[in-house]
Tab-separated table of C-alpha atoms in Angstrom:
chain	number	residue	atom	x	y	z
A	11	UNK	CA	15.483	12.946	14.127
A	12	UNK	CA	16.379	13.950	10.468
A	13	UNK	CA	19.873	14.467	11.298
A	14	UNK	CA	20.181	11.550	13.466
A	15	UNK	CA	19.025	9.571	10.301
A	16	UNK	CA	21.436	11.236	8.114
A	17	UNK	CA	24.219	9.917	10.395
A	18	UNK	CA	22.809	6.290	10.159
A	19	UNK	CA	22.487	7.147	6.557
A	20	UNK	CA	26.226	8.166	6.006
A	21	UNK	CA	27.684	5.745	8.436
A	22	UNK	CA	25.805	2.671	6.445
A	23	UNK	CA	27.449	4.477	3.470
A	24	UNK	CA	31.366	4.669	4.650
A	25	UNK	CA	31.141	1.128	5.987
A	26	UNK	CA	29.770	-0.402	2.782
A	27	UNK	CA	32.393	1.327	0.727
A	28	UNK	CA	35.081	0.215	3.374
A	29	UNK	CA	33.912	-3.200	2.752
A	30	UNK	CA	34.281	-3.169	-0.861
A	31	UNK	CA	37.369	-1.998	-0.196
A	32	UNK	CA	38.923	-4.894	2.167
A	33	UNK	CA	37.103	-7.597	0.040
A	34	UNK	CA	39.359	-7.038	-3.115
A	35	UNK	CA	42.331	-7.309	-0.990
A	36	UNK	CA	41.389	-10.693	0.211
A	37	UNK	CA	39.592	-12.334	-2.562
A	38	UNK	CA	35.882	-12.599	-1.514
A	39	UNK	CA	34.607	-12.170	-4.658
A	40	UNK	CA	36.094	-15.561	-6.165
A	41	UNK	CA	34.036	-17.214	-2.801
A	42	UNK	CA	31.223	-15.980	-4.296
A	43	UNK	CA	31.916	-19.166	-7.039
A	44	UNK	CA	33.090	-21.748	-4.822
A	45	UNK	CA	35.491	-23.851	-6.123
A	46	UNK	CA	38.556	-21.583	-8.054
A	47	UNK	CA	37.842	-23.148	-11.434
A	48	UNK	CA	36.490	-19.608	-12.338
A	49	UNK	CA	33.003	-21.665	-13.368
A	50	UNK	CA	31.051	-20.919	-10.231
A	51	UNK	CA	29.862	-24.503	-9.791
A	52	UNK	CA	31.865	-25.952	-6.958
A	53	UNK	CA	32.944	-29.597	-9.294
A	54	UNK	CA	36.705	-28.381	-10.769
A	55	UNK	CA	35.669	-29.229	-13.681
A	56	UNK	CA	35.156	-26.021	-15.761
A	57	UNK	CA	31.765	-27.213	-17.512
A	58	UNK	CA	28.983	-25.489	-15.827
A	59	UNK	CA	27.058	-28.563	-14.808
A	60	UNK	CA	28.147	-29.781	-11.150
A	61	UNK	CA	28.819	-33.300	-12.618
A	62	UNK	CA	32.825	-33.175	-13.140
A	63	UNK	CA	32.123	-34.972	-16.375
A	64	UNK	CA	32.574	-31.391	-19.219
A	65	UNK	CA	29.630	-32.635	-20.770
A	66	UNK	CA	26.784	-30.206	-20.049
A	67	UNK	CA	25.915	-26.191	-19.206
A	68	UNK	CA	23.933	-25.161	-16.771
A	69	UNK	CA	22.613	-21.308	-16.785
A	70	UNK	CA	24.322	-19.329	-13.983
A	71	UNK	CA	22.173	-18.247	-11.090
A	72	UNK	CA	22.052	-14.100	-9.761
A	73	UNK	CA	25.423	-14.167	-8.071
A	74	UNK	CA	27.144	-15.892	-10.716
A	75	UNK	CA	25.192	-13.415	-13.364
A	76	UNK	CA	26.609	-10.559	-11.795
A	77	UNK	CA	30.286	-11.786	-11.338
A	78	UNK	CA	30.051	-12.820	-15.025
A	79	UNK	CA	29.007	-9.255	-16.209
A	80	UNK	CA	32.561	-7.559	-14.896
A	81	UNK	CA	30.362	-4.620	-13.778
A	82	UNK	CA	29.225	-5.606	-9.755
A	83	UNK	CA	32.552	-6.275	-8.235
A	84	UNK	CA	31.218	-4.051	-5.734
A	85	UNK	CA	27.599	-5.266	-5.337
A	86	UNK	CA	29.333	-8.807	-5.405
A	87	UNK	CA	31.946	-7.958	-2.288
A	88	UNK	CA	29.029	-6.302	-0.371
A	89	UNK	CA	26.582	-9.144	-0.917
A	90	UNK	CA	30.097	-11.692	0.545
A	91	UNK	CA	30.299	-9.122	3.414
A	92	UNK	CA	26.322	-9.292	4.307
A	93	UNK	CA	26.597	-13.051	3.633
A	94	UNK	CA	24.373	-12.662	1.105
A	95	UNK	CA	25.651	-14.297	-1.559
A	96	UNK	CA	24.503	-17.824	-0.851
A	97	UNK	CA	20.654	-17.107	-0.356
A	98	UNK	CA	21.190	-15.205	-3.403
A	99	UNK	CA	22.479	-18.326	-5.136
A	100	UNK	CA	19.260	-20.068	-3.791
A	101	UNK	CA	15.883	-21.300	-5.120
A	102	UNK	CA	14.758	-18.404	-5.314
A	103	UNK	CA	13.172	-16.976	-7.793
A	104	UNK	CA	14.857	-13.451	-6.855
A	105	UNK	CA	14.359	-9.442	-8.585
A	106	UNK	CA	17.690	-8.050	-7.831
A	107	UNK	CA	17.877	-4.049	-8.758
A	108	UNK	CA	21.398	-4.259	-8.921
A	109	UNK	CA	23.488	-1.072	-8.405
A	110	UNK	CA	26.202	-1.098	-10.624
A	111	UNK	CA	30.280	0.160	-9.976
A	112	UNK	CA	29.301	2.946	-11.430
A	113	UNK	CA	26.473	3.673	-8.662
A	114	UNK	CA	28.756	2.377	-5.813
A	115	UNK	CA	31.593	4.835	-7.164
A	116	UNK	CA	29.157	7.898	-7.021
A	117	UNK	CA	27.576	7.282	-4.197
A	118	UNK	CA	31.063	7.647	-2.564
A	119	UNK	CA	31.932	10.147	-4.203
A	120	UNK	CA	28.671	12.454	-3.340
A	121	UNK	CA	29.237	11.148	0.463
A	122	UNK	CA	33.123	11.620	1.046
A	123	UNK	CA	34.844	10.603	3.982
A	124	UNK	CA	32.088	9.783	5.901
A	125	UNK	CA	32.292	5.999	4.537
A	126	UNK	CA	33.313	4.097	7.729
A	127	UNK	CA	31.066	2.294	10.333
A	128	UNK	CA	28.657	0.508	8.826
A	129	UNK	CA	27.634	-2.420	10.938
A	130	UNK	CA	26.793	-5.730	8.828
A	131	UNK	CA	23.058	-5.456	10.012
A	132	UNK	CA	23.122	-2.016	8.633
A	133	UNK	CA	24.697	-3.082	5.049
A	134	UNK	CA	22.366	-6.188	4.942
A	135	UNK	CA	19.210	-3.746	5.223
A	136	UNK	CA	20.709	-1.519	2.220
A	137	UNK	CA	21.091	-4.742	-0.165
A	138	UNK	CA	17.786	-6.779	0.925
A	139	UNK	CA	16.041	-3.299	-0.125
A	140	UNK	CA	17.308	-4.134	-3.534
A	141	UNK	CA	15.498	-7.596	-3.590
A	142	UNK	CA	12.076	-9.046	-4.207
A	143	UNK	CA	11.765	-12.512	-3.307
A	144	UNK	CA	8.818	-15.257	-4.746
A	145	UNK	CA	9.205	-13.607	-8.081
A	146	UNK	CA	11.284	-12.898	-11.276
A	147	UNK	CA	9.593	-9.447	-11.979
A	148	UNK	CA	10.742	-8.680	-15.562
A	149	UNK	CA	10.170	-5.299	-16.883
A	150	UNK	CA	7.169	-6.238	-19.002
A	151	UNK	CA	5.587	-6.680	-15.492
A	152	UNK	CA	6.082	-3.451	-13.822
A	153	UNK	CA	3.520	-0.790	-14.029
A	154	UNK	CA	3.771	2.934	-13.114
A	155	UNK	CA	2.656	3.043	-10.000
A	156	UNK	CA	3.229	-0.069	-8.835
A	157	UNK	CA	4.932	-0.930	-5.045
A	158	UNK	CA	6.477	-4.015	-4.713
A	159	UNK	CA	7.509	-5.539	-1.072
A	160	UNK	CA	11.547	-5.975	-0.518
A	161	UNK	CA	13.895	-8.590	1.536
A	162	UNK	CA	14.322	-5.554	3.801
A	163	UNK	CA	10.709	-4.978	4.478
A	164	UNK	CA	9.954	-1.487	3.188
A	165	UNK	CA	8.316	-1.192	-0.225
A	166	UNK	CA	10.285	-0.019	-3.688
A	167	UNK	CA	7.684	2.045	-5.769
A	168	UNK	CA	7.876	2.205	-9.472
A	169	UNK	CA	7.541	4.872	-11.772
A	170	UNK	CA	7.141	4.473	-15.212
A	171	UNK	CA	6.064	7.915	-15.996
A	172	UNK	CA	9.734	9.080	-17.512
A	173	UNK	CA	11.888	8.399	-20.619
A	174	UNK	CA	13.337	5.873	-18.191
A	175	UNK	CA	12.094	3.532	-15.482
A	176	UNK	CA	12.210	4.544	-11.699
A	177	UNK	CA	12.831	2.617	-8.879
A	178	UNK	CA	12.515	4.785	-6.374
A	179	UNK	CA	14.774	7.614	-7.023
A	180	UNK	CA	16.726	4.881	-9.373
A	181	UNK	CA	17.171	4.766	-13.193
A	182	UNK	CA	16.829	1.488	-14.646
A	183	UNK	CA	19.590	1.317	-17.008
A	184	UNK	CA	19.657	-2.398	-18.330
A	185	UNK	CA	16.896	-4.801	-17.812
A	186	UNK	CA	15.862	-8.203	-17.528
A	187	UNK	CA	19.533	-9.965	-17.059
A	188	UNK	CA	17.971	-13.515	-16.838
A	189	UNK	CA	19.587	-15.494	-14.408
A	190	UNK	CA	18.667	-19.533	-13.435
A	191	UNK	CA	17.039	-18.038	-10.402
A	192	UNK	CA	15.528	-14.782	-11.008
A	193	UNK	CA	16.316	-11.851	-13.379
A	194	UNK	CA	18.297	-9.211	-12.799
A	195	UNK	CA	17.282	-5.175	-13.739
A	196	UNK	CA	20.891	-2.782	-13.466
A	197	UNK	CA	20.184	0.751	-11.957
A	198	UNK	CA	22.125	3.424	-11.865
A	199	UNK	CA	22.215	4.639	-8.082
A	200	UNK	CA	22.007	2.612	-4.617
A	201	UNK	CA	18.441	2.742	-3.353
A	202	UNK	CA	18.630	3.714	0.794
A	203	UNK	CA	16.020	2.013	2.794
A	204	UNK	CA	14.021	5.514	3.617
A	205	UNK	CA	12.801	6.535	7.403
A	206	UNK	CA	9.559	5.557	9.265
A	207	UNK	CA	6.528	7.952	7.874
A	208	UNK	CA	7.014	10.236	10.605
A	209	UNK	CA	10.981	10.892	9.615
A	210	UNK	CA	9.864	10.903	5.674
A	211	UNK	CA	7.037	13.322	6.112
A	212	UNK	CA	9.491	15.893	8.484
A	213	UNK	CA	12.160	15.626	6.130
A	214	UNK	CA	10.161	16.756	3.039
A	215	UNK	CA	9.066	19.921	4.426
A	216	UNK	CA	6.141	20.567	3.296
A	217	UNK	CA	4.140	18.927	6.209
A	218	UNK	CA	5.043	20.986	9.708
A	219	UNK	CA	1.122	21.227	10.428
A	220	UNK	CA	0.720	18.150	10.296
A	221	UNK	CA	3.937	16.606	12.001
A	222	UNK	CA	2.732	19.181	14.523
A	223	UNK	CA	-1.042	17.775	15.057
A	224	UNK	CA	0.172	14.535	15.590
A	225	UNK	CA	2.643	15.564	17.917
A	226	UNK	CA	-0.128	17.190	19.359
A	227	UNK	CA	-2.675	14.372	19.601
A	228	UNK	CA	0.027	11.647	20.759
A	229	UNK	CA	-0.074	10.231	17.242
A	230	UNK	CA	3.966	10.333	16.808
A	231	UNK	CA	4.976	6.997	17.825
A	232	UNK	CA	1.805	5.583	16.360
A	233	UNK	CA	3.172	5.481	13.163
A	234	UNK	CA	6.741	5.061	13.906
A	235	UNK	CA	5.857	1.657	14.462
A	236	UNK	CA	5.602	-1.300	12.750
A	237	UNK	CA	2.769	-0.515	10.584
A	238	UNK	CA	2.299	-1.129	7.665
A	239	UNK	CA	0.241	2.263	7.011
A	240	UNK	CA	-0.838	4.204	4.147
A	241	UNK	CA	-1.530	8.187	5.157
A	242	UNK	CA	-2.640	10.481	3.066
A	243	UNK	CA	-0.987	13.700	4.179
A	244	UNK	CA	-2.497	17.050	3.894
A	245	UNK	CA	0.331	19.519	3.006
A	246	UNK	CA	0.826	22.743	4.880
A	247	UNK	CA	-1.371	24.668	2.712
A	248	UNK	CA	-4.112	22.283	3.315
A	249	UNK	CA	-3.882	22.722	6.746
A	250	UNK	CA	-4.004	27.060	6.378
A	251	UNK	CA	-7.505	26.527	4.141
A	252	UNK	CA	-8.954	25.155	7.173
A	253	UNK	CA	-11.081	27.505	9.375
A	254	UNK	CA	-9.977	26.060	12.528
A	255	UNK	CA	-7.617	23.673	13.278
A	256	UNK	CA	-9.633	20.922	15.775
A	257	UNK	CA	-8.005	20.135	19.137
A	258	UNK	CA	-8.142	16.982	21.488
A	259	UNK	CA	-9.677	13.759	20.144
A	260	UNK	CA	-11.571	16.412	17.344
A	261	UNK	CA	-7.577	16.133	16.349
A	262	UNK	CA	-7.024	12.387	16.962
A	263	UNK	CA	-10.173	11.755	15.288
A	264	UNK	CA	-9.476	13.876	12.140
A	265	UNK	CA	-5.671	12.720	12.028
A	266	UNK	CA	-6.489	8.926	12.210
A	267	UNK	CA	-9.029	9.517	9.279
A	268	UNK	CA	-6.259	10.413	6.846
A	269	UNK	CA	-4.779	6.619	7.511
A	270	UNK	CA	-5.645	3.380	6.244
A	271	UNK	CA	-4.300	0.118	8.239
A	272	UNK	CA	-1.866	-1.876	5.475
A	273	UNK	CA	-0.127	-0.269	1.992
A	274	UNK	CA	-2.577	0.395	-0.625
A	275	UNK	CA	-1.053	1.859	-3.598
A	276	UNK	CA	-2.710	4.200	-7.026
A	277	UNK	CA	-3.094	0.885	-8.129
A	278	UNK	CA	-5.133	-0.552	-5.293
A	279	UNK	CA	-7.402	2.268	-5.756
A	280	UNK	CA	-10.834	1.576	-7.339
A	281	UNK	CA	-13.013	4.073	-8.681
A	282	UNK	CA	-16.019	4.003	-6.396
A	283	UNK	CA	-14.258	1.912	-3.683
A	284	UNK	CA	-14.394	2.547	-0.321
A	285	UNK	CA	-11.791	2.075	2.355
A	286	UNK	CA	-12.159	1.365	6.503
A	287	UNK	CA	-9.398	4.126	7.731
A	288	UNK	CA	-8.065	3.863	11.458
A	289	UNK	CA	-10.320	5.965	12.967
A	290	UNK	CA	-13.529	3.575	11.688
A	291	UNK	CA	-14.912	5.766	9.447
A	292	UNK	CA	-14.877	4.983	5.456
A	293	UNK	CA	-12.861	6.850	2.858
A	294	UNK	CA	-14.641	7.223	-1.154
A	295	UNK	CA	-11.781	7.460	-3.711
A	296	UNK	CA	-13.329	9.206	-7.254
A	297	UNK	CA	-10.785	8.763	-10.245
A	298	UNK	CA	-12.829	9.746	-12.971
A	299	UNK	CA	-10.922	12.738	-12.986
A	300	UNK	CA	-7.122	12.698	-11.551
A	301	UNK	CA	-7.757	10.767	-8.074
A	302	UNK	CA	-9.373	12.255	-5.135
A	303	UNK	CA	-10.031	10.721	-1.410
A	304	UNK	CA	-13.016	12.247	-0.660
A	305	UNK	CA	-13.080	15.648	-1.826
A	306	UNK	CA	-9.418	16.353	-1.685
A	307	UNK	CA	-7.157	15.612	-4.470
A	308	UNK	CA	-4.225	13.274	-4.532
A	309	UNK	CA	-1.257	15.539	-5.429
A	310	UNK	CA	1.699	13.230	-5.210
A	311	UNK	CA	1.462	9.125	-4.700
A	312	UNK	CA	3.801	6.861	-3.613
A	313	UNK	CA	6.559	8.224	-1.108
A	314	UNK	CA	7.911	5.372	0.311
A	315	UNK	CA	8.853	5.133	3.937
A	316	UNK	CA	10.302	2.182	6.214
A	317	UNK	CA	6.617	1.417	7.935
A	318	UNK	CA	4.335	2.399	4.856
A	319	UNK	CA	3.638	4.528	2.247
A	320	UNK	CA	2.721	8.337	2.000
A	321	UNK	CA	0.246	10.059	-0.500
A	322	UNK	CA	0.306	13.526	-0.581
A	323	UNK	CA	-3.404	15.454	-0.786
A	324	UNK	CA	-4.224	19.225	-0.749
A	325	UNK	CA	-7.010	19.474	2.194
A	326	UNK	CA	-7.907	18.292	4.647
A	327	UNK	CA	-10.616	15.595	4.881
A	328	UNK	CA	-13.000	15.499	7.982
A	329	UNK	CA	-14.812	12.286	9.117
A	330	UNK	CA	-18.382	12.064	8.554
A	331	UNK	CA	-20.309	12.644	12.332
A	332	UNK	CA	-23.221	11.122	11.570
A	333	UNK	CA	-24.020	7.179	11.674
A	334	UNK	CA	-25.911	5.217	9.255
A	335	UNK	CA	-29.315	5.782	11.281
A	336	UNK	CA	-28.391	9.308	11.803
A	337	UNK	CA	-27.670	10.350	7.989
A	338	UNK	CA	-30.791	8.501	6.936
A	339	UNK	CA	-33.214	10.677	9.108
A	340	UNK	CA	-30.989	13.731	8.373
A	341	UNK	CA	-31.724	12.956	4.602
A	342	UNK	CA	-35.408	13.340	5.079
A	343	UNK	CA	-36.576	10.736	2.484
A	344	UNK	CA	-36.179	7.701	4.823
A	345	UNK	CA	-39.099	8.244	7.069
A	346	UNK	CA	-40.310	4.696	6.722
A	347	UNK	CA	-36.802	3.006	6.904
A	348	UNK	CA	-36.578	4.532	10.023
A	349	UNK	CA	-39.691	4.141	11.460
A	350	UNK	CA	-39.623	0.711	10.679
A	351	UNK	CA	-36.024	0.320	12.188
A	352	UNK	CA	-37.012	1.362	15.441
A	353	UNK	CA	-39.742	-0.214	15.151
A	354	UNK	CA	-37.631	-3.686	15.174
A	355	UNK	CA	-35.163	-2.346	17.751
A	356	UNK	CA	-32.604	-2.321	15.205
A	357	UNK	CA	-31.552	1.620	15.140
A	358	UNK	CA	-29.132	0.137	17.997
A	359	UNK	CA	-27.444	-2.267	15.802
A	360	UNK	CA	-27.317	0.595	13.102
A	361	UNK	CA	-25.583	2.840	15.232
A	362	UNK	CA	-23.076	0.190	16.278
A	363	UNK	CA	-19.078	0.152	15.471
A	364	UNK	CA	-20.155	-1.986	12.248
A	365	UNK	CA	-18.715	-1.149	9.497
A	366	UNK	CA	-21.631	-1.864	7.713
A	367	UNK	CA	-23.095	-1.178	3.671
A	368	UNK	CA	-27.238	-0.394	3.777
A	369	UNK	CA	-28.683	-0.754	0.601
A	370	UNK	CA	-31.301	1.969	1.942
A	371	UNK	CA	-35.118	2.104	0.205
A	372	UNK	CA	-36.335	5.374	0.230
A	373	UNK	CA	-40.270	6.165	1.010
A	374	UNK	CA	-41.414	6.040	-2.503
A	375	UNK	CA	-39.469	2.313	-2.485
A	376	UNK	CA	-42.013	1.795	0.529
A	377	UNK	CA	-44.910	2.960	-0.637
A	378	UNK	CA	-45.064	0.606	-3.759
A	379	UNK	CA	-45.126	-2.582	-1.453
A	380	UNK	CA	-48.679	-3.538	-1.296
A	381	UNK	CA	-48.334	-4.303	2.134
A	382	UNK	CA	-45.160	-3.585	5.015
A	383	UNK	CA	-44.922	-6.897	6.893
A	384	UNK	CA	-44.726	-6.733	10.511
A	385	UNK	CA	-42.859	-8.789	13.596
A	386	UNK	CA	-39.807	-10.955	12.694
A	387	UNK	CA	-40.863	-10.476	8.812
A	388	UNK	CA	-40.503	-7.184	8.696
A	389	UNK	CA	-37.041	-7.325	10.473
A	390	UNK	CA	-36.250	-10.296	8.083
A	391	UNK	CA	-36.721	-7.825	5.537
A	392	UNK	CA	-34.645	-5.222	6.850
A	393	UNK	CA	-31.495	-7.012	7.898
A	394	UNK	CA	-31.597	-7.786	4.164
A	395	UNK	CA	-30.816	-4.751	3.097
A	396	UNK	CA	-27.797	-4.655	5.740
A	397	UNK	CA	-24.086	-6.686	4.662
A	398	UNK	CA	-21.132	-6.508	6.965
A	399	UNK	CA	-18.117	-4.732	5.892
A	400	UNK	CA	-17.970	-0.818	4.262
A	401	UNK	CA	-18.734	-2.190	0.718
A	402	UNK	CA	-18.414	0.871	-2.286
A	403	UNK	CA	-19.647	1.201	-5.625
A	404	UNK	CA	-17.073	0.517	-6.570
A	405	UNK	CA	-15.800	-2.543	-4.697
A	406	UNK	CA	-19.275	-4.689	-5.641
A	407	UNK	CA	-18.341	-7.647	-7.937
A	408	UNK	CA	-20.986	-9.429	-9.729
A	409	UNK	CA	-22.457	-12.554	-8.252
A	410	UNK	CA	-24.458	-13.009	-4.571
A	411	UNK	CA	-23.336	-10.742	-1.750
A	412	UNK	CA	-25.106	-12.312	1.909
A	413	UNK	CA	-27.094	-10.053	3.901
A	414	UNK	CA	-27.169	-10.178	7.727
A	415	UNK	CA	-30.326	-11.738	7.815
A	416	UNK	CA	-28.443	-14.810	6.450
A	417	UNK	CA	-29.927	-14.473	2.699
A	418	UNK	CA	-27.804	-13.951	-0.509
A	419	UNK	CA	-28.273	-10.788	-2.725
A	420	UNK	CA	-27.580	-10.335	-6.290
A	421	UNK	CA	-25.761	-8.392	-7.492
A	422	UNK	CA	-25.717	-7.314	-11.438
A	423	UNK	CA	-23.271	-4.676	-12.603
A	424	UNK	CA	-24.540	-5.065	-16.489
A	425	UNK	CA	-26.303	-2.030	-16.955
A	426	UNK	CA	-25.554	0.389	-13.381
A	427	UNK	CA	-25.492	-1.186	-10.378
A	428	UNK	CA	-29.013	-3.400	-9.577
A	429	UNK	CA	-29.612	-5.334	-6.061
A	430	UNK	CA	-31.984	-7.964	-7.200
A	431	UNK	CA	-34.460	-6.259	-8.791
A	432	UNK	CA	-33.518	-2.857	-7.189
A	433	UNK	CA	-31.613	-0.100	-9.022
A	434	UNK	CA	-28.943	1.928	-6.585
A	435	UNK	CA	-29.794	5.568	-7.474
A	436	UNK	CA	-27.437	6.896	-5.239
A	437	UNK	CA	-23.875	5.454	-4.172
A	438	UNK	CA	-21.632	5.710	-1.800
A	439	UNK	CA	-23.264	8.057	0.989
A	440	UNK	CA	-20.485	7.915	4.048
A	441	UNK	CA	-20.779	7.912	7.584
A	442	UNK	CA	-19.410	7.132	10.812
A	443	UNK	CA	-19.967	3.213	11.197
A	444	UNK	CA	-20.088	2.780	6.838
A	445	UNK	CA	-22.073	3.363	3.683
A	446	UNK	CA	-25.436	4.453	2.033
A	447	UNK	CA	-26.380	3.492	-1.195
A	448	UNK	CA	-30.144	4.452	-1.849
A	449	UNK	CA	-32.311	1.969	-3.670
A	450	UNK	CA	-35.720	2.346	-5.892
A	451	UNK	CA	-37.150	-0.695	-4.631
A	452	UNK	CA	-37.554	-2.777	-1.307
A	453	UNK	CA	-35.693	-5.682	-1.081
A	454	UNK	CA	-37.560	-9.103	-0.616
A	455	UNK	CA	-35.950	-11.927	0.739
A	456	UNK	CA	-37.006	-14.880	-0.919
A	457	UNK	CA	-39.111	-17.142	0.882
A	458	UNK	CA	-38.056	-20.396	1.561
């Protein structure tokens, strides 16, 4: 597969140059314009304005910007080629990462003779990769870490950590070119639009184990499709730390833990928060020290692929067995939660698919009530310590939260984390179907 994508790779590269090639031969670029005046406003009349009359300026949009510079002839003839140049000359607003001669001439030159081929589908998905669309992103905006959604599909990921800004593996050189429909950021190399995860993760190396496992556990063409995922991908080493590597759905179950449905990026991540991976079972990310999924620490962030995004972590990280009902009694200071919950035929609904967040009062909470009401009160009171979704420490906002007994909880993040009048004394407890936080007090729905 990595060599097959090579080929693509090279053959989008010959094809692209041979375009550039044929378009200063027949004049494309002055198309780009429209009407031969050399002002790129289709009147004649040299001004700038589209009246004919010489007696305003109008600012140039992206394409014009670019011809104007004298330094993306080639990036101008490829976007003519692609017919590209028109939506480029559109509403917009546009964030072109424009590769400049310079980028196009050393690309060929590190890829010689193999420039011949490229299909116009293929050199349309190399320059859309180079666009964001909806906004004029200047640099002021970017921040390390950040990934940012392309024409093409895939995601660009910035780095900021450098003397120089990253896109990808390319230098920002000159930035914020303002342009009537966007702004315009010069880098010094053409970005390729990378592989699906699976092709990425074989083609670093580092990850045999796991491109093995999923093999294995008929995961492959899981995520060589459309996605978008985010995996979090236990290197080779991580793999050798492990005791035993788990077979059958132990496998599918561990592999499908390590990937969250959608692209969530360093800076999605929330100290505290918690995150519903495929295989159903909640994820805790802790970055009060470097960032860590779990217990294993996220190594490298932010390698891109056509279908996702790959972070790369140094063990393993097993799903929790046990469901909320389960962990509680394994715990062995939630006798009375659980005696009450079956009780109310609710250890059922407990053990369910969910994912659900228990605000869970331990004995002692119990044992300060005066009284523990009974029948529809008491489950009343228990559903209100229940609300859908697997909701971290991190993730609670402050305002009213509903339970699934249909009342509102409030939360107050002012001084630690209170429910109502409740103090959480313990966060963020995982298991199968979602998340424990233990409470000091029981919760009281209000009467009506």
């Amino acid at each position: 597969m990595k060599t097959i994508r090579f080929l693509l790779f090279v053959m989008a590269a010959a094809s692209l140059t041979l375009a550039l090639g044929c378009a200063d031969d027949d004049g494309m670029t002055t198309n780009l314009g429209g009407d031969g005046d050399g002002d790129g406003d289709g009147d004649g009349d040299g001004d700038g304005d589209g009246d004919g009359d010489g007696d305003g300026e109008m600012a140039m949009d992206i394409v014009e910007t670019a011809i104007a510079a004298g330094d993306f002839t080639s990036l101008a003839d490829a976007l003519t080629t692609a017919d590209l140049a028109e939506a480029l000359s559109g509403e917009g607003p546009f964030t072109v990462f424009a590769p400049s001669d310079e980028a196009f001439e050393a690309f060929e030159e590190e890829n010689p003779g193999v420039l011949e081929g490229l299909s116009v589908e293929d050199l349309t998905s190399i320059l859309t990769y180079h666009v964001i669309e909806g906004a004029a992103v200047k640099s002021s905006d970017l921040e390390d870490g950040q990934l940012a959604a392309t024409l093409a599909g895939p995601v660009l990921a910035v780095d900021l950590s450098g003397d120089e800004p990253k896109i990808n593996e390319a230098a920002v050189v000159t930035a914020d070119i303002e342009a009537s429909n966007g702004v315009i950021h010069v880098i010094d190399s053409i970005i390729v639009p990378p592989g699906d995860i699976i092709d990425v993760a074989t083609a670093a190396g580092d990850f045999e184990t796991l491109a093995g496992a999923l093999a294995d556990a008929d995961l492959v063409e899981t995520l060589q499709g459309e996605g978008p995922f985010t995996v979090f991908a236990p290197t080779d080493a991580a793999f050798e730390a492990l005791d035993s590597v788990p077979s059958g759905d132990a496998l599918a179950a561990v592999l499908t833990y390590h990937v969250l449905p959608g692209i969530a990026g360093p800076l999605d991540l929330k100290d505290g928060g918690v995150a519903t991976t495929v295989n159903g079972a909640p994820v805790l990310f802790d970055l009060s020290d470097g960032a860590k999924i779990n217990d294993a620490t996220i190594t490298v962030t932010n390698v891109v692929a056509s279908n996702g995004v790959i972070h790369v972590i140094d063990a393993v990280i097993v799903p929790p067995q046990d469901d909320i009902v389960a962990t509680a009694v394994a715990a062995g200071d939630f006798g009375t939660l659980a005696g009450a919950l079956t009780d109310q035929d609710l250890v059922e609904t407990l053990q369910g698919e969910g994912p659900f967040t228990v605000f869970a009062p331990t004995d002692d909470a119990f044992d300060m009530l005066d009284t523990l009401p009974e029948g529809d009160d008491l489950t009343d009171v228990l559903l209100y310590h229940v609300v859908d979704g697997a909701i971290g420490s991190g993730d609670l906002m402050e305002g009213e939260v509903e339970a699934l007994n249909g009342g509102l909880l409030t939360v107050d993040l002012s001084d630690g984390v209170m429910i109502n009048d409740s103090s959480v004394a313990t966060a963020n407890i995982l298991t199968s179907n979602g998340v424990i936080h233990v409470v000091d007090a029981v919760l009281v729905p209000p009467s009506e």
